[in-house]
PDB file of C-alpha atoms in Angstrom:
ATOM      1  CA  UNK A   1       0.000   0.000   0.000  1.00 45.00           C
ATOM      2  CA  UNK A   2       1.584   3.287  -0.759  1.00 50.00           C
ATOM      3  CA  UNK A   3       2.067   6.100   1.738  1.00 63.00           C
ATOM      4  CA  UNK A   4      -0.762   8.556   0.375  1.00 79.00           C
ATOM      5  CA  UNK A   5      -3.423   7.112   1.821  1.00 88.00           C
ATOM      6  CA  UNK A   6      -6.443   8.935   3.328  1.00 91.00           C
ATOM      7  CA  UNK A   7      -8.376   7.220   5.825  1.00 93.00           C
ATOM      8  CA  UNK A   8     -12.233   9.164   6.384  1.00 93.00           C
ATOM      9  CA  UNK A   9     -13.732   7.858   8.968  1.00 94.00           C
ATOM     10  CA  UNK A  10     -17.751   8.663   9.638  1.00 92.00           C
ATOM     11  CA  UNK A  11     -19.058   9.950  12.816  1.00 90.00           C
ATOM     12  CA  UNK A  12     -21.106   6.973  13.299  1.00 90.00           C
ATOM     13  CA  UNK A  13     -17.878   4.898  13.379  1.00 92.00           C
ATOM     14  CA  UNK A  14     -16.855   6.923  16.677  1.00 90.00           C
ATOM     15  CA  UNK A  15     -19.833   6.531  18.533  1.00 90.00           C
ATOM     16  CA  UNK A  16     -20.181   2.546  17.452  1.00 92.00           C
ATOM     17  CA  UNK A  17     -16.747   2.610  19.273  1.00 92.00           C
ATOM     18  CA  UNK A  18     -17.565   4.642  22.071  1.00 90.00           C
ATOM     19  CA  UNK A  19     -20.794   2.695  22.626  1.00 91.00           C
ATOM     20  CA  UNK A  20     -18.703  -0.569  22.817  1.00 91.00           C
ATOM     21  CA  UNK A  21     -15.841   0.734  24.835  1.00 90.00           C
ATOM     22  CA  UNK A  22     -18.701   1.685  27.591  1.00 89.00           C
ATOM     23  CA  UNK A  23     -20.271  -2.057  27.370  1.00 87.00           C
ATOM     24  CA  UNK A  24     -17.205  -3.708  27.777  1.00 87.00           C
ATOM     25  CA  UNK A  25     -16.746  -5.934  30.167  1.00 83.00           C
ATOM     26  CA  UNK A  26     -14.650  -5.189  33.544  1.00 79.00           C
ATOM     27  CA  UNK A  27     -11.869  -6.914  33.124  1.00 78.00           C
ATOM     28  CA  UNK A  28     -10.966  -5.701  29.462  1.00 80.00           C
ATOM     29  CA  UNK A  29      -8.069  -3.127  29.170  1.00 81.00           C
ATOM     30  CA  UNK A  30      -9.429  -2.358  25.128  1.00 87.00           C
ATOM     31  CA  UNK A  31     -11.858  -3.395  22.857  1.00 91.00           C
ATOM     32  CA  UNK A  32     -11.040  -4.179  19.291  1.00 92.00           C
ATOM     33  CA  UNK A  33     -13.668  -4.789  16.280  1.00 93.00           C
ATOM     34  CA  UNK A  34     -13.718  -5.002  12.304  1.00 94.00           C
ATOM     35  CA  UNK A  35     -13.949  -1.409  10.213  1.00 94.00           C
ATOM     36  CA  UNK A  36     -16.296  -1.714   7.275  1.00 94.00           C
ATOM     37  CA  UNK A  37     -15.843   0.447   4.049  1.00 93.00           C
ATOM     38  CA  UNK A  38     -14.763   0.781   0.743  1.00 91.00           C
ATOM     39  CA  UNK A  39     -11.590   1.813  -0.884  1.00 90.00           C
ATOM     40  CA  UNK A  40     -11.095   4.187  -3.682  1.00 89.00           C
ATOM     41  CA  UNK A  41      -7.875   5.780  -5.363  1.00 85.00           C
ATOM     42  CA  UNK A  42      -6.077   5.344  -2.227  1.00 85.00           C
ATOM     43  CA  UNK A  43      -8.891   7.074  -0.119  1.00 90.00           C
ATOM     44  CA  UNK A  44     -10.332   4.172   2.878  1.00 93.00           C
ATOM     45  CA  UNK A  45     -13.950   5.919   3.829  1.00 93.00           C
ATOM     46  CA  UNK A  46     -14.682   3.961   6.922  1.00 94.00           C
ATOM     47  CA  UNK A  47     -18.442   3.865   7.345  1.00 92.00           C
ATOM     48  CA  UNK A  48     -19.583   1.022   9.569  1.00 92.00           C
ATOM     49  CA  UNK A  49     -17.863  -1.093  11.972  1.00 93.00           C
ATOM     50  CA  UNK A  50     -18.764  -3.800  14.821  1.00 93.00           C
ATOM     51  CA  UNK A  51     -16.858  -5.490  18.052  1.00 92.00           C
ATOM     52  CA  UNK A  52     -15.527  -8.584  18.199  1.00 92.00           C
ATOM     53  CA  UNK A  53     -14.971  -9.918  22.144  1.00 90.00           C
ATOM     54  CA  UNK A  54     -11.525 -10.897  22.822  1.00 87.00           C
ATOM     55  CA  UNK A  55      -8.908 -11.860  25.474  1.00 85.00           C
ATOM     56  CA  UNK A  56      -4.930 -10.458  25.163  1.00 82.00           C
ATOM     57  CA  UNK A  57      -2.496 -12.846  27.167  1.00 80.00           C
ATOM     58  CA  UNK A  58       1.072 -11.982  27.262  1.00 77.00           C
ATOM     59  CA  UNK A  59       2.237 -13.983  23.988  1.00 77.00           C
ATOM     60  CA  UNK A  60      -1.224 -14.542  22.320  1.00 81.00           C
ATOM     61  CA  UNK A  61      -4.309 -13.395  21.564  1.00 82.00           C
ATOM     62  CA  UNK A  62      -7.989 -15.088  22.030  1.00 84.00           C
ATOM     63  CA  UNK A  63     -10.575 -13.738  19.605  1.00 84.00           C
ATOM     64  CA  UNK A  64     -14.080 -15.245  18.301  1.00 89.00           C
ATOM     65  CA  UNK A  65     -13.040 -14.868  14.460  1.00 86.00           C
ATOM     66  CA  UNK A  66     -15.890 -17.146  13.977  1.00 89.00           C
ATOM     67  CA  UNK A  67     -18.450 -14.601  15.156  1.00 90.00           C
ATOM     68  CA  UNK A  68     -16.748 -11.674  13.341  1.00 89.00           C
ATOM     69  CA  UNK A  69     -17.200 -13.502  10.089  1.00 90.00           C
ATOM     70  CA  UNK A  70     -20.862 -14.373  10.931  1.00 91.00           C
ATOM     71  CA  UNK A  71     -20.960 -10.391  11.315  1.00 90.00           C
ATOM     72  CA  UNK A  72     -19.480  -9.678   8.536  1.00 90.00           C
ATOM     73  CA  UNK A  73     -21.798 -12.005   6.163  1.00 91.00           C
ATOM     74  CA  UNK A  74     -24.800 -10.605   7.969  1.00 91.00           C
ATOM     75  CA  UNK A  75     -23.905  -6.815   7.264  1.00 89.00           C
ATOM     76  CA  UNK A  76     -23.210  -7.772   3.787  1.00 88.00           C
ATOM     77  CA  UNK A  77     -26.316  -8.760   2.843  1.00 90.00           C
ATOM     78  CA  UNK A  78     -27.761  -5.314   4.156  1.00 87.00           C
ATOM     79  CA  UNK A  79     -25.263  -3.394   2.054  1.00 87.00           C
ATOM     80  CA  UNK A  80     -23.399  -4.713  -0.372  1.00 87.00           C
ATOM     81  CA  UNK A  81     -21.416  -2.128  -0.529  1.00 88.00           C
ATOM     82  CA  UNK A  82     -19.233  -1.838   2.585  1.00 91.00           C
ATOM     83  CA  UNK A  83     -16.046  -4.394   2.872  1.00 92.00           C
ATOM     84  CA  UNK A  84     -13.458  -5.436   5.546  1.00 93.00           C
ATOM     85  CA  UNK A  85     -10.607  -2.136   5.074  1.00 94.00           C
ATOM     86  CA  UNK A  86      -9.071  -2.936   8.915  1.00 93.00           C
ATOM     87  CA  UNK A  87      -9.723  -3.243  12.478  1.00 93.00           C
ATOM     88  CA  UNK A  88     -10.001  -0.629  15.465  1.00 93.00           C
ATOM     89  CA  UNK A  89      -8.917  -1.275  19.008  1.00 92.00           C
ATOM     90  CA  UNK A  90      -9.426   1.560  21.901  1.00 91.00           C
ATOM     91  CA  UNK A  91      -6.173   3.149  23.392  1.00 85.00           C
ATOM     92  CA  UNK A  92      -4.019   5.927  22.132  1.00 82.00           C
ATOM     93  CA  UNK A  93      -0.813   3.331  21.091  1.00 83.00           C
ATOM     94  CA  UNK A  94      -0.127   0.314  19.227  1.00 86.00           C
ATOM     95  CA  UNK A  95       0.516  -2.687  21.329  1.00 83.00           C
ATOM     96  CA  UNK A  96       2.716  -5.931  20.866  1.00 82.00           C
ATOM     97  CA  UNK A  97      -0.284  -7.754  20.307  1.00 85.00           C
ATOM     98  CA  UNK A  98      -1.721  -5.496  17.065  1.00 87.00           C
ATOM     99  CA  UNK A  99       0.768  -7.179  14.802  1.00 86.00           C
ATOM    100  CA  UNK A 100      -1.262 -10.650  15.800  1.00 86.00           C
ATOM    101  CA  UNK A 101      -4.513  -9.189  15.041  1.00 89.00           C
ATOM    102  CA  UNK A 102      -3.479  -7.257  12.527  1.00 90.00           C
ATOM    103  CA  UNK A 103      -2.226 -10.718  10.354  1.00 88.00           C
ATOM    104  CA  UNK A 104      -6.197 -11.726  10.249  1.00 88.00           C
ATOM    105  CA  UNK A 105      -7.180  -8.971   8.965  1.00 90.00           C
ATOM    106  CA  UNK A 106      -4.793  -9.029   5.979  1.00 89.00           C
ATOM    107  CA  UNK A 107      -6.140 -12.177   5.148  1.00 88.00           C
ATOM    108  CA  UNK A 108      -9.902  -9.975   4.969  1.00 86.00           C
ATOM    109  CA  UNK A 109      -8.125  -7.449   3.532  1.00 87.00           C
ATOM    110  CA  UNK A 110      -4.318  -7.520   1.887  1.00 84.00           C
ATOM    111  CA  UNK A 111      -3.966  -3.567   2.681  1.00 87.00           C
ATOM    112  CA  UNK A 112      -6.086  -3.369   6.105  1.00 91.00           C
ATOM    113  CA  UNK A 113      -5.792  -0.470   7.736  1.00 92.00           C
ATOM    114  CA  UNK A 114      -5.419  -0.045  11.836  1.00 93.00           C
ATOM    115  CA  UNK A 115      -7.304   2.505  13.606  1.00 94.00           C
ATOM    116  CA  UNK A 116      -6.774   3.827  17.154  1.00 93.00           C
ATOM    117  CA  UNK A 117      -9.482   5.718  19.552  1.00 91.00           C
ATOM    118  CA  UNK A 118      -8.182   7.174  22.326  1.00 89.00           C
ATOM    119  CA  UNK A 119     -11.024   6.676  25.279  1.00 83.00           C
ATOM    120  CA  UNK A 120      -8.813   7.137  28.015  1.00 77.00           C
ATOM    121  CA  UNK A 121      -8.749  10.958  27.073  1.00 73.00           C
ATOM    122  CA  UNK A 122      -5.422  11.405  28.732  1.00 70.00           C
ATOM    123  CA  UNK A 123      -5.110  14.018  25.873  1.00 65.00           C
ATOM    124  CA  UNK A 124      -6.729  17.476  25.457  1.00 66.00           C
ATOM    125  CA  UNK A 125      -8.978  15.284  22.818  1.00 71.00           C
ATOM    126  CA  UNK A 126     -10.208  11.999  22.008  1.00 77.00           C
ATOM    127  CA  UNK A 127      -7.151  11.252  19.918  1.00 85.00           C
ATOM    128  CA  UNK A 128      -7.765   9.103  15.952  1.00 90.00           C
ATOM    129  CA  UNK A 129      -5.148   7.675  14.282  1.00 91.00           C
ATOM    130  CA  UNK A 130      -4.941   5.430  11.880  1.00 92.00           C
ATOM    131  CA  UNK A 131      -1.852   2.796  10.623  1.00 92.00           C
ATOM    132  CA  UNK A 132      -0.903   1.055   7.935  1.00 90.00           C
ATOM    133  CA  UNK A 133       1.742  -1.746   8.354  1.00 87.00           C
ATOM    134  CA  UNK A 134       4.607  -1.602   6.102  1.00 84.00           C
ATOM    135  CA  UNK A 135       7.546  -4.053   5.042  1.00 78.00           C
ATOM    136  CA  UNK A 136      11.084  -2.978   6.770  1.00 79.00           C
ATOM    137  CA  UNK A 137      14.681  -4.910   6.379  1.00 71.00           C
ATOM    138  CA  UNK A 138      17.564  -5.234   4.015  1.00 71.00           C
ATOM    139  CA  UNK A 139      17.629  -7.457   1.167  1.00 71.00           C
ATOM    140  CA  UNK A 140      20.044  -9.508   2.028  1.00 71.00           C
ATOM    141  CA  UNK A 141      19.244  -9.347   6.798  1.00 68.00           C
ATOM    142  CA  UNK A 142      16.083 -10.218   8.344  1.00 72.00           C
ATOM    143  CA  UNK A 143      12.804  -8.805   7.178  1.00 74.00           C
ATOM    144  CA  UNK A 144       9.917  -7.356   9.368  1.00 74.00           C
ATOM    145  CA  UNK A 145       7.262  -4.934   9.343  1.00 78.00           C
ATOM    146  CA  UNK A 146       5.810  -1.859  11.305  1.00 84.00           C
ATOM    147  CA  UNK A 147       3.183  -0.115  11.579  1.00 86.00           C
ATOM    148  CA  UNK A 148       3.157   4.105  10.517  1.00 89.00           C
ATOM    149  CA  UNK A 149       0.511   6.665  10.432  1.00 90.00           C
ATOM    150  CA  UNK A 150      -1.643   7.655   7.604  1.00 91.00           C
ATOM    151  CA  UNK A 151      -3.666  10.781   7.608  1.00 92.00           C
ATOM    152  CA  UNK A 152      -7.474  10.633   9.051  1.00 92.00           C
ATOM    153  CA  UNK A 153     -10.098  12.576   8.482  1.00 91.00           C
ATOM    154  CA  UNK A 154     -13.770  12.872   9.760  1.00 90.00           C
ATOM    155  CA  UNK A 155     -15.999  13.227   6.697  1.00 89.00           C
ATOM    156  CA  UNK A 156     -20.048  13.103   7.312  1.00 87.00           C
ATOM    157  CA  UNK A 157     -23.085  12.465   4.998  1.00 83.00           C
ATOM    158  CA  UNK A 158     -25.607  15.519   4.932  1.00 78.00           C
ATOM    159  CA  UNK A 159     -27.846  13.538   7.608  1.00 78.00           C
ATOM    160  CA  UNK A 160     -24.978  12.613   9.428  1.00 80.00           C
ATOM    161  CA  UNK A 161     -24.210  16.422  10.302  1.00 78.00           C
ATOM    162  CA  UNK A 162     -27.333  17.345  10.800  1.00 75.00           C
ATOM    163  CA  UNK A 163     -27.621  14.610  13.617  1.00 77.00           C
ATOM    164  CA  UNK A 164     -24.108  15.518  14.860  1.00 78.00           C
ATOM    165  CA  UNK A 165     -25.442  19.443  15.185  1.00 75.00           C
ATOM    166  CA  UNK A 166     -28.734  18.441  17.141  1.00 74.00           C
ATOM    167  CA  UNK A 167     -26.116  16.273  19.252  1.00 78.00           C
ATOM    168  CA  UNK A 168     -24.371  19.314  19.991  1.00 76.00           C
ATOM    169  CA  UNK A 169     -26.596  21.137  21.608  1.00 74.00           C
ATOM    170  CA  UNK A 170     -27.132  18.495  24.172  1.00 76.00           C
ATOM    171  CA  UNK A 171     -23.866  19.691  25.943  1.00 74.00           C
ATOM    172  CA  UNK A 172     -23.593  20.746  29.407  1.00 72.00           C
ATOM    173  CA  UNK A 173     -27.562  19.667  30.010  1.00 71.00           C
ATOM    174  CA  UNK A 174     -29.319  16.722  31.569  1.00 70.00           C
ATOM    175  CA  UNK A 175     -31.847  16.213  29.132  1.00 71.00           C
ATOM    176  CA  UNK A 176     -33.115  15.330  25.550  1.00 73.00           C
ATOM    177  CA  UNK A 177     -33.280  18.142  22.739  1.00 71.00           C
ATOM    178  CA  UNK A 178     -36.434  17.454  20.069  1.00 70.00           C
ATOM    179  CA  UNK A 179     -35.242  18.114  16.056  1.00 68.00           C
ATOM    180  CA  UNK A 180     -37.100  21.206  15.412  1.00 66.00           C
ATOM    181  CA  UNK A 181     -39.448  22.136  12.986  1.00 67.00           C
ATOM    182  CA  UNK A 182     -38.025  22.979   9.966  1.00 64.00           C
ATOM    183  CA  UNK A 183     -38.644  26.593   9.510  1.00 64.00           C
ATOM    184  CA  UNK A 184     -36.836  27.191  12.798  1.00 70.00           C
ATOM    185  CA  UNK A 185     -33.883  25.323  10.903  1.00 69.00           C
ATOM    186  CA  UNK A 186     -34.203  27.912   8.010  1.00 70.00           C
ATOM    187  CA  UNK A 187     -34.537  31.017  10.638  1.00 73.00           C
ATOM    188  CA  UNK A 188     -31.728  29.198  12.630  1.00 74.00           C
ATOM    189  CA  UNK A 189     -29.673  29.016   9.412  1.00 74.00           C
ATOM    190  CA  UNK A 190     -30.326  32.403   8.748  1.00 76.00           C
ATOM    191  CA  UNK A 191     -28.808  33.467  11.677  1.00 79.00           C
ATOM    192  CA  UNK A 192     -26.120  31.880  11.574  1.00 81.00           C
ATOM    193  CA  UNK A 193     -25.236  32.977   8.269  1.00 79.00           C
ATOM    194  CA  UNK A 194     -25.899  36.707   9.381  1.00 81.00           C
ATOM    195  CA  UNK A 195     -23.938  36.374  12.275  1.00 85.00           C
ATOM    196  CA  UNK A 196     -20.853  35.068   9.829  1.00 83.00           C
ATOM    197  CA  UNK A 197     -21.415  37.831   7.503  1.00 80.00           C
ATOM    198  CA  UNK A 198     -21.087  40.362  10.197  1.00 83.00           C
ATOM    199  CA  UNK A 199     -18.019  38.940  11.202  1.00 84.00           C
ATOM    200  CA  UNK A 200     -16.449  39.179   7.890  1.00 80.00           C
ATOM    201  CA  UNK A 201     -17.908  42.881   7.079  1.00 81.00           C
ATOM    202  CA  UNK A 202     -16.404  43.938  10.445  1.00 81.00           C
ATOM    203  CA  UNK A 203     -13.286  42.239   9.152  1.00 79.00           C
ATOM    204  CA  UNK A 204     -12.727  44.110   5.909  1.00 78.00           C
ATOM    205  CA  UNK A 205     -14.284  47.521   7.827  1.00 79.00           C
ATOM    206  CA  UNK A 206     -11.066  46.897  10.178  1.00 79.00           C
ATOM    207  CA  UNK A 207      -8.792  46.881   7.410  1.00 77.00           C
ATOM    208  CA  UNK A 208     -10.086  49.373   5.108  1.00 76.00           C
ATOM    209  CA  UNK A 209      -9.885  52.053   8.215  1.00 76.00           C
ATOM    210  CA  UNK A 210      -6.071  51.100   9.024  1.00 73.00           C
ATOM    211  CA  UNK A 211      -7.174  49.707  12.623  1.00 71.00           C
ATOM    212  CA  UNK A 212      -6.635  45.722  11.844  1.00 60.00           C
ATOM    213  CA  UNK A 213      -4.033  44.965  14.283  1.00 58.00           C
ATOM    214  CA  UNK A 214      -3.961  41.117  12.710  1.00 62.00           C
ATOM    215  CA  UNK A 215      -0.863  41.092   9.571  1.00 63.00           C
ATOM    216  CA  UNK A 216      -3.178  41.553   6.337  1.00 66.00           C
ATOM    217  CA  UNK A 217      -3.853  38.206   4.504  1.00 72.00           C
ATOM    218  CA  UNK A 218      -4.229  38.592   0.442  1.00 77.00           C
ATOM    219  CA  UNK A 219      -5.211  35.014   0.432  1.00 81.00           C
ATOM    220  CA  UNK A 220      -8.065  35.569   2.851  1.00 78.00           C
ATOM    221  CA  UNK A 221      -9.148  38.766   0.361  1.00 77.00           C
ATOM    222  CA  UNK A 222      -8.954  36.686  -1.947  1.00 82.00           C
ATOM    223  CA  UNK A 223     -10.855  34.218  -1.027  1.00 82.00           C
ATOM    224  CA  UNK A 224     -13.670  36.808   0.107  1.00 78.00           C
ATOM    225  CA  UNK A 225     -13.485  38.486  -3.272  1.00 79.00           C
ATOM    226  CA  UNK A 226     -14.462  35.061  -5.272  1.00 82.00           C
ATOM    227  CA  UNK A 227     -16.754  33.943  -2.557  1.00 78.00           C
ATOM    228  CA  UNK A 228     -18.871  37.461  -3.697  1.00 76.00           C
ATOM    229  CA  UNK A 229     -18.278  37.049  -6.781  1.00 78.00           C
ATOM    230  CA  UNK A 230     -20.099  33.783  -7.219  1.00 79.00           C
ATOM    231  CA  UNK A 231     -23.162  35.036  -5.469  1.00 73.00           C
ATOM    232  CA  UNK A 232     -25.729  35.378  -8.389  1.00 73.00           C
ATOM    233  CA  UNK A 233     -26.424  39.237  -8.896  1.00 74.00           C
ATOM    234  CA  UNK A 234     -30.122  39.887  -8.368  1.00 71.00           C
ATOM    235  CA  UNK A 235     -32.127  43.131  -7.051  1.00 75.00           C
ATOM    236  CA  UNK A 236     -34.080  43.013  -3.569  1.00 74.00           C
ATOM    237  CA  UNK A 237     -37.003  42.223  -5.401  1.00 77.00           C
ATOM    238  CA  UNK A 238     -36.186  39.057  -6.987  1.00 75.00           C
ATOM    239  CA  UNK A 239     -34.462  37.482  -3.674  1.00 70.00           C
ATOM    240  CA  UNK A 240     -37.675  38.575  -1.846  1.00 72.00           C
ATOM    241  CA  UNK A 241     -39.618  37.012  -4.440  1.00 75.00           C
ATOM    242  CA  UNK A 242     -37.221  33.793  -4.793  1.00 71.00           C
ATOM    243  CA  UNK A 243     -37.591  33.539  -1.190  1.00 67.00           C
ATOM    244  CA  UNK A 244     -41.079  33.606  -0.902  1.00 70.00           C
ATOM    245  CA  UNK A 245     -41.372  31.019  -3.325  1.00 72.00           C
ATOM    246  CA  UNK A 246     -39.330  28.308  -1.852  1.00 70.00           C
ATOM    247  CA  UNK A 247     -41.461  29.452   1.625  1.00 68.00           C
ATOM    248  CA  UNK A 248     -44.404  28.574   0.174  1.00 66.00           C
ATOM    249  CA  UNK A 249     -42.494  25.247  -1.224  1.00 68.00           C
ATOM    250  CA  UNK A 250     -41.504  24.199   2.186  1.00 64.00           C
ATOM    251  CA  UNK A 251     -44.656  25.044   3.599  1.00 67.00           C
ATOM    252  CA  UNK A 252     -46.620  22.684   0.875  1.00 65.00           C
ATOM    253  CA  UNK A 253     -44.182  20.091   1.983  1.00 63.00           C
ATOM    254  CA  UNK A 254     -44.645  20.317   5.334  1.00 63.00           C
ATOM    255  CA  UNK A 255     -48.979  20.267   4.854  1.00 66.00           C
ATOM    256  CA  UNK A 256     -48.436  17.093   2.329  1.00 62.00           C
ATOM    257  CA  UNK A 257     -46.239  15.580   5.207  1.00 64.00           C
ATOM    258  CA  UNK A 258     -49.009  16.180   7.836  1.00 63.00           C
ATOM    259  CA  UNK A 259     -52.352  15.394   5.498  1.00 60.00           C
ATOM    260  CA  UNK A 260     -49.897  11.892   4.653  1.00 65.00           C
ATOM    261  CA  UNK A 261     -49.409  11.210   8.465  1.00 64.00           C
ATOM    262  CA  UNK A 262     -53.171  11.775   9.664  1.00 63.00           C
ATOM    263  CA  UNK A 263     -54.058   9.169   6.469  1.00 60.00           C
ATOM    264  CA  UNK A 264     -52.142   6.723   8.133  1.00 65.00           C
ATOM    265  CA  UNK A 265     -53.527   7.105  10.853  1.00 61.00           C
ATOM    266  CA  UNK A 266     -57.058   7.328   9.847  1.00 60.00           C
ATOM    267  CA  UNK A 267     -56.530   4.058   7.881  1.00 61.00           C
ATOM    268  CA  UNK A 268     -55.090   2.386  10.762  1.00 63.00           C
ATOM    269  CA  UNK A 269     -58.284   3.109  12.984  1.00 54.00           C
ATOM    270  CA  UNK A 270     -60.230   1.958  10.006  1.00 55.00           C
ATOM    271  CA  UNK A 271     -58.406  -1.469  10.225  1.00 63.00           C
ATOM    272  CA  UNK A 272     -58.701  -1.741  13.648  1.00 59.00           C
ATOM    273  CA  UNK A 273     -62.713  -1.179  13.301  1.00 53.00           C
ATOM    274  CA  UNK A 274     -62.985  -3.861  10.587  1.00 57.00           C
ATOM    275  CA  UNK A 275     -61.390  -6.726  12.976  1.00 59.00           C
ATOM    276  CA  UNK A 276     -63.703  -5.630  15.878  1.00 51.00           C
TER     277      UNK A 276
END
């Protein structure tokens, strides 16, 4: 495998790692499991994975491969599309028993990758990496292999960050936050966009007046100047009227939605009256 590989690893990854790190059982130092993905012109988008229960002795390793393959058949006939790329374990190092695990999942996978999760938090985050193992040695000495980081990235499907912002605002309370309706997501989004806007106008105010105190950035201007420039030029009126439009869109969407759910319903009482 070469060395510019990109591992992306979705959010739902994490949490499936985090959710089996908190079940384990009290006597486990780590929990490992099998990363499901696909691989693409050297870019490994990790988008599903699953534990598999083991037991690390000092010169060998206990795991229930047989179960891990029954996993891996069942997910595959859900989505065809995901594949053995690796294995995870929990802990912020490699160990000396990784290069065992690791030589099962090269038989999955020729070019499996590793992946680390730090849930210890012993740093200022909850530390990813990811690891590829490589061939080291002279041709004519003795041969061996280690293991050396690749870059990782979180990447997220449109739901995926919408799920991950709703998440977010669960922090530093002690209870559950409704998704809400979805023309407080466009006034939300609004906001937030105005808010940004103001930032940047106060920004280029700064600089124009001589008062910036920051060293001047052209790539930052231009950056600004194409992100205007692709704005499509229209008068007040026709944004107003644009807007309006896709308001009245949404709201059509959202009385469909409602007329669909009370039809359910309705037939469902229906079916319940014909049984009686």
């Amino acid at each position: 495998m070469a060395f510019n590989v990109v591992v992306k690893v979705h959010p739902v990854v994490l949490f499936q790692i985090v959710d089996s790190y908190e079940r384990r059982n009290a006597d486990s130092l780590r929990v490992i499991g099998t990363l499901l993905g696909s691989v693409e012109k050297g870019v490994v988008e990790v988008s599903n994975c699953f534990c598999v229960p083991h037991r690390e002795h000092d010169n060998e390793v206990e795991a229930e491969l047989v179960y891990a393959a029954e996993l891996r058949d069942l997910n595959a006939r859900v989505n065809t599309q995901e594949n053995v790329v690796g294995w995870w374990a929990t802990g912020n190092e490699v160990t000396r028993h990784s290069s065992l695990i690791h030589d099962y999942y090269t038989i999955e996978c020729p070019n499996a990758i590793h992946l680390t999760l730090d849930t210890t938090l012993q740093g200022t985050s909850m530390g990813i990496k990811a690891y590829i193992r490589v061939p080291i040695g002279t041709p004519s000495g003795n041969n061996g292999s280690m293991f050396t980081t690749v870059p990782v990235e979180i990447t997220c499907y449109e739901p995926e960050r919408v799920g991950l912002q709703l998440s977010s605002k669960t922090i530093g309370i002690k209870k559950s936050v409704e998704p809400v309706h979805e023309l407080a997501q466009v006034s939300e989004a609004t906001g937030n966009v105005l808010s940004m806007l103001d930032t940047v106008l106060d920004y280029v105010n700064e600089i124009l007046a001589g008062r910036n105190i920051s060293p001047q950035d052209n790539a930052v201007g231009r950056a600004l100047l194409d992100m205007v420039n692709s704005v499509p030029k229209m008068t007040p009126e026709e944004f107003e009227n644009m807007l309006n439009s896709n308001i009245k869109d949404l709201l059509m969407v959202i009385c469909l939605s409602q007329l669909t759910k009370t039809q359910i319903q309705l037939n469902e009482k229906l079916t319940l009256l014909t049984t009686l």
